[in-house]
């Protein structure tokens, strides 16, 4: 009985030793597929799981920037993918959880040192103009916070690559200046000017101040049709009374009105100013006052036969615009124009030239 008891104690001690030995065994052996014990299984078919480390967007851009790997930053597909991954991993509905710069100050210091150096501008000059503008915009957005729409719009005008341009337009929600300027739009104008007559017209008509108003529509921004009406005010435009069929019509009741239908082409046009040349038809209307004409008829007399003639006209116009927020075009401005028109045949026997000019207030109606 004592022998059996001693044997059981030895077996129990052996089991205890085996247990502790198994716990002290190298765990790598198990993970790498080594068997131990009876009928053990391996992990050869189990894939090791790793947590993917995705850098912040500015970290990713900065790493390529310091290595001068501009081809990555100039690739809108790569930039979009990097930005999307950064948003998905590192942002919550309440904002970014952490900020990379606080945990890696040397990285940011290297970035800012490079951007403040001449080497940065020299490296950009080695790139095509469009790539340089795209890279500059992405880098400044990432590290300096320069992302104003007007700044981006200026860079957009340097970019011809469709993918780069479309990415920036979508990302910053801004259009190219040239696209906005080439948008069809209505124009309203009102102002004052003056008329001067020469080469025979001055024998019948007095020069004088005039008001001017009208509207126009510009196709694809550059080519416009304008319609204007203006009249001499403050003076008697006709120099003498008119006698027709033995009836004398007083000059003080006679008016001069000009109506224009013009085609205008902008030679230069930006947000700030325009320079145009125009040409078309100018209707000269010399009319007797309607109420006075009724009084003449009431007396059994004839009304005066008004004089109308179509002349050709041409001239130049310049405009300066104000307002706007940098991205939206400046929608209000002041224009100055000068032109000359001839007279056609008319029953008042007026020939020669009508010289005119004026200053107008302008309002553009542009759909952005």
PDB file of N, CA and C in Angstrom, residues 18 35 49 75 86 126 129 169 190 202 211 213 237 245 253 258 319 337:
ATOM      1  N   UNK A  18       5.128  18.719 -15.963  1.00  0.00           N
ATOM      2  CA  UNK A  18       4.767  18.831 -17.380  1.00  0.00           C
ATOM      3  C   UNK A  18       3.913  20.074 -17.619  1.00  0.00           C
ATOM      4  N   UNK A  35       3.927  21.800 -33.092  1.00  0.00           N
ATOM      5  CA  UNK A  35       3.038  21.033 -32.226  1.00  0.00           C
ATOM      6  C   UNK A  35       3.717  20.743 -30.892  1.00  0.00           C
ATOM      7  N   UNK A  49      -3.288  39.069 -38.303  1.00  0.00           N
ATOM      8  CA  UNK A  49      -4.023  40.318 -38.456  1.00  0.00           C
ATOM      9  C   UNK A  49      -3.165  41.501 -38.018  1.00  0.00           C
ATOM     10  N   UNK A  75      -1.258  64.636 -58.587  1.00  0.00           N
ATOM     11  CA  UNK A  75      -2.221  63.634 -59.070  1.00  0.00           C
ATOM     12  C   UNK A  75      -3.535  63.789 -58.301  1.00  0.00           C
ATOM     13  N   UNK A  86      -8.135  59.668 -44.889  1.00  0.00           N
ATOM     14  CA  UNK A  86      -7.865  60.412 -43.664  1.00  0.00           C
ATOM     15  C   UNK A  86      -9.154  60.804 -42.968  1.00  0.00           C
ATOM     16  N   UNK A 126      10.282  74.161 -61.846  1.00  0.00           N
ATOM     17  CA  UNK A 126      10.683  73.018 -62.663  1.00  0.00           C
ATOM     18  C   UNK A 126       9.478  72.227 -63.159  1.00  0.00           C
ATOM     19  N   UNK A 129       3.341  74.618 -65.577  1.00  0.00           N
ATOM     20  CA  UNK A 129       2.611  75.677 -64.865  1.00  0.00           C
ATOM     21  C   UNK A 129       1.350  75.149 -64.187  1.00  0.00           C
ATOM     22  N   UNK A 169     -12.265  72.555 -58.368  1.00  0.00           N
ATOM     23  CA  UNK A 169     -13.581  73.193 -58.433  1.00  0.00           C
ATOM     24  C   UNK A 169     -14.560  72.511 -57.483  1.00  0.00           C
ATOM     25  N   UNK A 190     -27.716 103.167 -67.266  1.00  0.00           N
ATOM     26  CA  UNK A 190     -28.405 104.454 -67.217  1.00  0.00           C
ATOM     27  C   UNK A 190     -27.371 105.542 -66.954  1.00  0.00           C
ATOM     28  N   UNK A 202     -25.244 120.714 -87.845  1.00  0.00           N
ATOM     29  CA  UNK A 202     -25.192 121.831 -86.902  1.00  0.00           C
ATOM     30  C   UNK A 202     -25.954 123.047 -87.407  1.00  0.00           C
ATOM     31  N   UNK A 211     -29.888 112.391 -71.628  1.00  0.00           N
ATOM     32  CA  UNK A 211     -29.918 111.230 -70.755  1.00  0.00           C
ATOM     33  C   UNK A 211     -29.849 109.982 -71.634  1.00  0.00           C
ATOM     34  N   UNK A 213     -30.431 105.528 -71.451  1.00  0.00           N
ATOM     35  CA  UNK A 213     -30.756 104.305 -70.719  1.00  0.00           C
ATOM     36  C   UNK A 213     -30.911 103.165 -71.712  1.00  0.00           C
ATOM     37  N   UNK A 237     -33.501 121.535 -79.038  1.00  0.00           N
ATOM     38  CA  UNK A 237     -32.569 120.902 -79.975  1.00  0.00           C
ATOM     39  C   UNK A 237     -32.656 121.475 -81.389  1.00  0.00           C
ATOM     40  N   UNK A 245     -46.579 123.313 -94.869  1.00  0.00           N
ATOM     41  CA  UNK A 245     -47.925 123.588 -95.435  1.00  0.00           C
ATOM     42  C   UNK A 245     -48.518 124.868 -94.881  1.00  0.00           C
ATOM     43  N   UNK A 253     -41.210 123.154 -79.023  1.00  0.00           N
ATOM     44  CA  UNK A 253     -42.002 121.932 -78.883  1.00  0.00           C
ATOM     45  C   UNK A 253     -41.414 120.771 -79.670  1.00  0.00           C
ATOM     46  N   UNK A 258     -32.633 109.764 -79.859  1.00  0.00           N
ATOM     47  CA  UNK A 258     -31.836 108.787 -80.595  1.00  0.00           C
ATOM     48  C   UNK A 258     -32.085 107.396 -80.021  1.00  0.00           C
ATOM     49  N   UNK A 319     -15.201 100.381 -69.405  1.00  0.00           N
ATOM     50  CA  UNK A 319     -15.948 100.273 -68.156  1.00  0.00           C
ATOM     51  C   UNK A 319     -15.035  99.831 -67.025  1.00  0.00           C
ATOM     52  N   UNK A 337     -18.343 106.138 -72.981  1.00  0.00           N
ATOM     53  CA  UNK A 337     -18.322 105.772 -74.387  1.00  0.00           C
ATOM     54  C   UNK A 337     -18.349 107.013 -75.264  1.00  0.00           C
TER      55      UNK A 337
END
